[in-house]
Amino acid sequence: MAVAVLLVLGVVAAWSVLIPGVSAWENIIVALIGSLRITGPVAAAFAAWVAVRRRRATGGRALTTWQAVRAPLAILVVVMGSYTATVLVLAVKTMLSEQAGRLLPSGLIMGVSGLALYVTIGWVTGWLLPWTITPALAGIGCYALFSWLADGSTWADRLAPATREPYDLFQGLSAAAFTDQTLWLLGVSSALLLGWAAIVTRQALVLAAALLAVLAAGTGVARLLSEPKPIAIQRVVYSCQEWPIMVCVHPGMRTGLDELGSAFVKIASRLAGTPGEFSRVEQRPRRDDAVLPPGVVPVHVDDLSAGFADRASDEFVESLAEECEGTVADGYRDIVTAWLRGEPLPGGPLPEHQYAAAWFSGLTEAQRRGWLRLYYSDFTGCRLQSTHFGAQTAQSGQTRRSRAETPEPRESRAASGTRRTGEPKGSGESRRERAGGRTTGLGRTGLAEGTPRAGQLYQAPEDVLFARPAVSPAPGAPAPPRGRPGPAAEGGSLPRHDGPRGGEPRGQGDGGPREHHGGGPREHHGGEPGRRADGTPLGDIRDALRRHLQDVTSAGLPRR
């Protein structure tokens, strides 16, 4: 009956300690040792119950050494049988699936040594206190004592038959530490049992054996305390999935690659092009501070229970940006982190957060990624403001609409010298006109009358264009009246230009004045002006205009 009870309790306790989803031999060993927290106190209570009954049965008779130790050794065998059955059940479960790591026999032996200590404490307590409630006191006392040691200081936890929880897969288990702990547990168990036997049997040889057991226990404690606690990360050959991004986990957690990869692909696509972009996700222990190469991000996966991928991705997204102190900045940060996690955008506690969430939700996925590339440093540094979410743009548009709807006062328009389309001209003058009116000897523009402005061609007044030439004809050659043919026309045909002479380049003559197609050389301010071949009045007008332009040029007036 005791074996069945201990077996059921051992399996249940070990199953509760197993890391969900992890297929590794180290996980099995840790679960078996962790089950001692439940099966150990039960074994101590069982041994105390048997000791109380045996004490009452002996009635104070003298016992030999074998008679004294036979009953507690039998109880230990029963407890070891239940422990062995628990190991077999977990081993069958382990062998049905591929396991990572290696099985440490020293860990299994340490579990047996821990059970021996529980049984010894329970037996001695029941013999010394033969009361009815002693078994319950022994079980509760053992549970409280070893739980306190396991959760205590950095050196006291090594004295308890347990491992520190939660167990770190990357740190591994030390076979040497298990050996030293086994020496300590067997030594102290033997010292207690032989010391009790020496008191009951009153034999010096048994007392000497108890002293030797104390020496062994002391050696084990010294080795445990002198050995530094393992802090280095065990080298692990990762199991990886290479598409669409590379995701690497501990080989004992390779069954979670698909779910973990699908959770981080969305985040990787949204961080592409930013300083936080990555192409490899690597599971790392929580106490590891190693610097990873660019493009590699660490994730922490404690187990493969339901929702492990979401927990890992949420923790990673929260680590991208530092915590914001104010409520306003924290509300903007929550909007971006919710989008990165693929969750609905939160409204936030303030109206400006609700506006920002509505504005951000109106963007397409591509626009949101471009926005994050532009403001990634503000997001990670907790410097997001309303201007990052379209507040300034909306305000500028509203301002423009307000100005368009509000008419401008007439006084301000008159002072600025501008008027609206369709508005009649008033008596007001512009600044340039007022400045020009105060310029002495110049027009209102500040320039001489008739001077063209920048970008405007010069145009002579009408009276200048159609005035007679200011030059008088040479003596002896009176100018013909306007509208009558000149001498050249009366005398016959005009001389023709024979072109360049032989060997003379085109466009060059004999060094004399250039001959035009209209006849002889043109004379300025003298001689008879050459008449166009057509002999029409239009030709005279054009010639007069050309002469006037030459006069203006020679007079040095400004032209633009």
mmCIF file with all atom_site columns, C-alpha atoms in Angstrom, residues 366-456:
data_model
loop_
_atom_site.group_PDB
_atom_site.id
_atom_site.type_symbol
_atom_site.label_atom_id
_atom_site.label_alt_id
_atom_site.label_comp_id
_atom_site.label_asym_id
_atom_site.label_entity_id
_atom_site.label_seq_id
_atom_site.pdbx_PDB_ins_code
_atom_site.Cartn_x
_atom_site.Cartn_y
_atom_site.Cartn_z
_atom_site.occupancy
_atom_site.B_iso_or_equiv
_atom_site.pdbx_formal_charge
_atom_site.auth_seq_id
_atom_site.auth_comp_id
_atom_site.auth_asym_id
_atom_site.auth_atom_id
_atom_site.pdbx_PDB_model_num
ATOM 1  C CA . ALA A 1 366 ? 3.167   50.094  -46.094 1.00 0.00 ? 366 ALA A CA 1
ATOM 2  C CA . GLN A 1 367 ? 2.609   53.624  -44.778 1.00 0.00 ? 367 GLN A CA 1
ATOM 3  C CA . ARG A 1 368 ? 2.931   52.446  -41.193 1.00 0.00 ? 368 ARG A CA 1
ATOM 4  C CA . ARG A 1 369 ? 6.233   50.762  -41.957 1.00 0.00 ? 369 ARG A CA 1
ATOM 5  C CA . GLY A 1 370 ? 7.507   53.908  -43.629 1.00 0.00 ? 370 GLY A CA 1
ATOM 6  C CA . TRP A 1 371 ? 6.368   55.952  -40.634 1.00 0.00 ? 371 TRP A CA 1
ATOM 7  C CA . LEU A 1 372 ? 8.248   53.643  -38.267 1.00 0.00 ? 372 LEU A CA 1
ATOM 8  C CA . ARG A 1 373 ? 11.430  53.925  -40.372 1.00 0.00 ? 373 ARG A CA 1
ATOM 9  C CA . LEU A 1 374 ? 11.193  57.700  -40.104 1.00 0.00 ? 374 LEU A CA 1
ATOM 10 C CA . TYR A 1 375 ? 10.469  57.930  -36.373 1.00 0.00 ? 375 TYR A CA 1
ATOM 11 C CA . TYR A 1 376 ? 12.107  54.767  -35.010 1.00 0.00 ? 376 TYR A CA 1
ATOM 12 C CA . SER A 1 377 ? 14.557  56.648  -32.798 1.00 0.00 ? 377 SER A CA 1
ATOM 13 C CA . ASP A 1 378 ? 11.722  58.722  -31.314 1.00 0.00 ? 378 ASP A CA 1
ATOM 14 C CA . PHE A 1 379 ? 9.779   55.523  -30.628 1.00 0.00 ? 379 PHE A CA 1
ATOM 15 C CA . THR A 1 380 ? 12.630  53.743  -28.868 1.00 0.00 ? 380 THR A CA 1
ATOM 16 C CA . GLY A 1 381 ? 13.627  56.889  -26.965 1.00 0.00 ? 381 GLY A CA 1
ATOM 17 C CA . CYS A 1 382 ? 10.064  57.549  -25.747 1.00 0.00 ? 382 CYS A CA 1
ATOM 18 C CA . ARG A 1 383 ? 9.875   60.909  -27.574 1.00 0.00 ? 383 ARG A CA 1
ATOM 19 C CA . LEU A 1 384 ? 6.658   60.423  -29.548 1.00 0.00 ? 384 LEU A CA 1
ATOM 20 C CA . GLN A 1 385 ? 4.285   63.401  -29.574 1.00 0.00 ? 385 GLN A CA 1
ATOM 21 C CA . SER A 1 386 ? 1.048   64.405  -31.205 1.00 0.00 ? 386 SER A CA 1
ATOM 22 C CA . THR A 1 387 ? 2.978   65.910  -34.134 1.00 0.00 ? 387 THR A CA 1
ATOM 23 C CA . HIS A 1 388 ? 4.143   62.410  -35.055 1.00 0.00 ? 388 HIS A CA 1
ATOM 24 C CA . PHE A 1 389 ? 0.526   61.368  -35.575 1.00 0.00 ? 389 PHE A CA 1
ATOM 25 C CA . GLY A 1 390 ? -0.684  64.045  -37.976 1.00 0.00 ? 390 GLY A CA 1
ATOM 26 C CA . ALA A 1 391 ? -1.711  66.682  -35.430 1.00 0.00 ? 391 ALA A CA 1
ATOM 27 C CA . GLN A 1 392 ? 0.359   69.458  -37.095 1.00 0.00 ? 392 GLN A CA 1
ATOM 28 C CA . THR A 1 393 ? -0.930  68.600  -40.573 1.00 0.00 ? 393 THR A CA 1
ATOM 29 C CA . ALA A 1 394 ? -4.523  68.739  -39.448 1.00 0.00 ? 394 ALA A CA 1
ATOM 30 C CA . GLN A 1 395 ? -3.933  72.055  -37.686 1.00 0.00 ? 395 GLN A CA 1
ATOM 31 C CA . SER A 1 396 ? -2.316  73.592  -40.796 1.00 0.00 ? 396 SER A CA 1
ATOM 32 C CA . GLY A 1 397 ? -5.254  72.515  -42.979 1.00 0.00 ? 397 GLY A CA 1
ATOM 33 C CA . GLN A 1 398 ? -7.733  73.961  -40.529 1.00 0.00 ? 398 GLN A CA 1
ATOM 34 C CA . THR A 1 399 ? -5.785  77.232  -40.410 1.00 0.00 ? 399 THR A CA 1
ATOM 35 C CA . ARG A 1 400 ? -5.841  77.521  -44.204 1.00 0.00 ? 400 ARG A CA 1
ATOM 36 C CA . ARG A 1 401 ? -9.587  76.918  -44.301 1.00 0.00 ? 401 ARG A CA 1
ATOM 37 C CA . SER A 1 402 ? -10.141 79.548  -41.609 1.00 0.00 ? 402 SER A CA 1
ATOM 38 C CA . ARG A 1 403 ? -8.118  82.152  -43.503 1.00 0.00 ? 403 ARG A CA 1
ATOM 39 C CA . ALA A 1 404 ? -10.006 81.410  -46.703 1.00 0.00 ? 404 ALA A CA 1
ATOM 40 C CA . GLU A 1 405 ? -13.377 81.833  -44.991 1.00 0.00 ? 405 GLU A CA 1
ATOM 41 C CA . THR A 1 406 ? -12.460 85.037  -43.052 1.00 0.00 ? 406 THR A CA 1
ATOM 42 C CA . PRO A 1 407 ? -12.352 88.248  -45.268 1.00 0.00 ? 407 PRO A CA 1
ATOM 43 C CA . GLU A 1 408 ? -9.288  90.396  -44.911 1.00 0.00 ? 408 GLU A CA 1
ATOM 44 C CA . PRO A 1 409 ? -9.888  93.960  -43.596 1.00 0.00 ? 409 PRO A CA 1
ATOM 45 C CA . ARG A 1 410 ? -9.757  96.676  -46.254 1.00 0.00 ? 410 ARG A CA 1
ATOM 46 C CA . GLU A 1 411 ? -7.344  98.734  -44.201 1.00 0.00 ? 411 GLU A CA 1
ATOM 47 C CA . SER A 1 412 ? -4.783  95.931  -44.105 1.00 0.00 ? 412 SER A CA 1
ATOM 48 C CA . ARG A 1 413 ? -5.129  95.359  -47.840 1.00 0.00 ? 413 ARG A CA 1
ATOM 49 C CA . ALA A 1 414 ? -4.679  99.045  -48.551 1.00 0.00 ? 414 ALA A CA 1
ATOM 50 C CA . ALA A 1 415 ? -1.632  99.187  -46.309 1.00 0.00 ? 415 ALA A CA 1
ATOM 51 C CA . SER A 1 416 ? -0.051  96.228  -48.009 1.00 0.00 ? 416 SER A CA 1
ATOM 52 C CA . GLY A 1 417 ? -0.769  97.575  -51.473 1.00 0.00 ? 417 GLY A CA 1
ATOM 53 C CA . THR A 1 418 ? -2.665  94.494  -52.651 1.00 0.00 ? 418 THR A CA 1
ATOM 54 C CA . ARG A 1 419 ? -6.246  94.099  -53.739 1.00 0.00 ? 419 ARG A CA 1
ATOM 55 C CA . ARG A 1 420 ? -8.463  91.152  -54.473 1.00 0.00 ? 420 ARG A CA 1
ATOM 56 C CA . THR A 1 421 ? -9.643  90.222  -57.956 1.00 0.00 ? 421 THR A CA 1
ATOM 57 C CA . GLY A 1 422 ? -12.645 92.341  -58.934 1.00 0.00 ? 422 GLY A CA 1
ATOM 58 C CA . GLU A 1 423 ? -11.983 94.955  -56.244 1.00 0.00 ? 423 GLU A CA 1
ATOM 59 C CA . PRO A 1 424 ? -11.946 98.556  -57.630 1.00 0.00 ? 424 PRO A CA 1
ATOM 60 C CA . LYS A 1 425 ? -8.778  100.472 -57.413 1.00 0.00 ? 425 LYS A CA 1
ATOM 61 C CA . GLY A 1 426 ? -8.696  102.921 -54.569 1.00 0.00 ? 426 GLY A CA 1
ATOM 62 C CA . SER A 1 427 ? -6.654  105.945 -53.839 1.00 0.00 ? 427 SER A CA 1
ATOM 63 C CA . GLY A 1 428 ? -4.131  103.980 -51.875 1.00 0.00 ? 428 GLY A CA 1
ATOM 64 C CA . GLU A 1 429 ? -0.696  103.568 -53.302 1.00 0.00 ? 429 GLU A CA 1
ATOM 65 C CA . SER A 1 430 ? 1.756   100.788 -52.871 1.00 0.00 ? 430 SER A CA 1
ATOM 66 C CA . ARG A 1 431 ? 5.057   101.130 -51.069 1.00 0.00 ? 431 ARG A CA 1
ATOM 67 C CA . ARG A 1 432 ? 6.938   101.205 -54.368 1.00 0.00 ? 432 ARG A CA 1
ATOM 68 C CA . GLU A 1 433 ? 4.686   103.950 -55.735 1.00 0.00 ? 433 GLU A CA 1
ATOM 69 C CA . ARG A 1 434 ? 5.030   106.020 -52.578 1.00 0.00 ? 434 ARG A CA 1
ATOM 70 C CA . ALA A 1 435 ? 8.795   105.569 -52.663 1.00 0.00 ? 435 ALA A CA 1
ATOM 71 C CA . GLY A 1 436 ? 8.897   106.507 -56.337 1.00 0.00 ? 436 GLY A CA 1
ATOM 72 C CA . GLY A 1 437 ? 6.874   109.670 -55.721 1.00 0.00 ? 437 GLY A CA 1
ATOM 73 C CA . ARG A 1 438 ? 9.541   110.920 -53.355 1.00 0.00 ? 438 ARG A CA 1
ATOM 74 C CA . THR A 1 439 ? 12.366  110.335 -55.893 1.00 0.00 ? 439 THR A CA 1
ATOM 75 C CA . THR A 1 440 ? 13.619  113.571 -57.441 1.00 0.00 ? 440 THR A CA 1
ATOM 76 C CA . GLY A 1 441 ? 14.000  113.630 -61.208 1.00 0.00 ? 441 GLY A CA 1
ATOM 77 C CA . LEU A 1 442 ? 12.701  110.104 -61.675 1.00 0.00 ? 442 LEU A CA 1
ATOM 78 C CA . GLY A 1 443 ? 9.324   108.530 -62.237 1.00 0.00 ? 443 GLY A CA 1
ATOM 79 C CA . ARG A 1 444 ? 7.403   106.694 -59.609 1.00 0.00 ? 444 ARG A CA 1
ATOM 80 C CA . THR A 1 445 ? 9.300   103.562 -60.417 1.00 0.00 ? 445 THR A CA 1
ATOM 81 C CA . GLY A 1 446 ? 12.579  105.218 -59.552 1.00 0.00 ? 446 GLY A CA 1
ATOM 82 C CA . LEU A 1 447 ? 13.818  104.940 -63.167 1.00 0.00 ? 447 LEU A CA 1
ATOM 83 C CA . ALA A 1 448 ? 14.078  107.456 -66.014 1.00 0.00 ? 448 ALA A CA 1
ATOM 84 C CA . GLU A 1 449 ? 10.999  107.894 -68.122 1.00 0.00 ? 449 GLU A CA 1
ATOM 85 C CA . GLY A 1 450 ? 10.934  105.482 -71.033 1.00 0.00 ? 450 GLY A CA 1
ATOM 86 C CA . THR A 1 451 ? 13.497  103.137 -69.501 1.00 0.00 ? 451 THR A CA 1
ATOM 87 C CA . PRO A 1 452 ? 12.314  99.545  -69.838 1.00 0.00 ? 452 PRO A CA 1
ATOM 88 C CA . ARG A 1 453 ? 12.034  97.483  -66.643 1.00 0.00 ? 453 ARG A CA 1
ATOM 89 C CA . ALA A 1 454 ? 13.576  94.074  -66.089 1.00 0.00 ? 454 ALA A CA 1
ATOM 90 C CA . GLY A 1 455 ? 12.187  91.574  -68.554 1.00 0.00 ? 455 GLY A CA 1
ATOM 91 C CA . GLN A 1 456 ? 10.464  94.279  -70.683 1.00 0.00 ? 456 GLN A CA 1
#
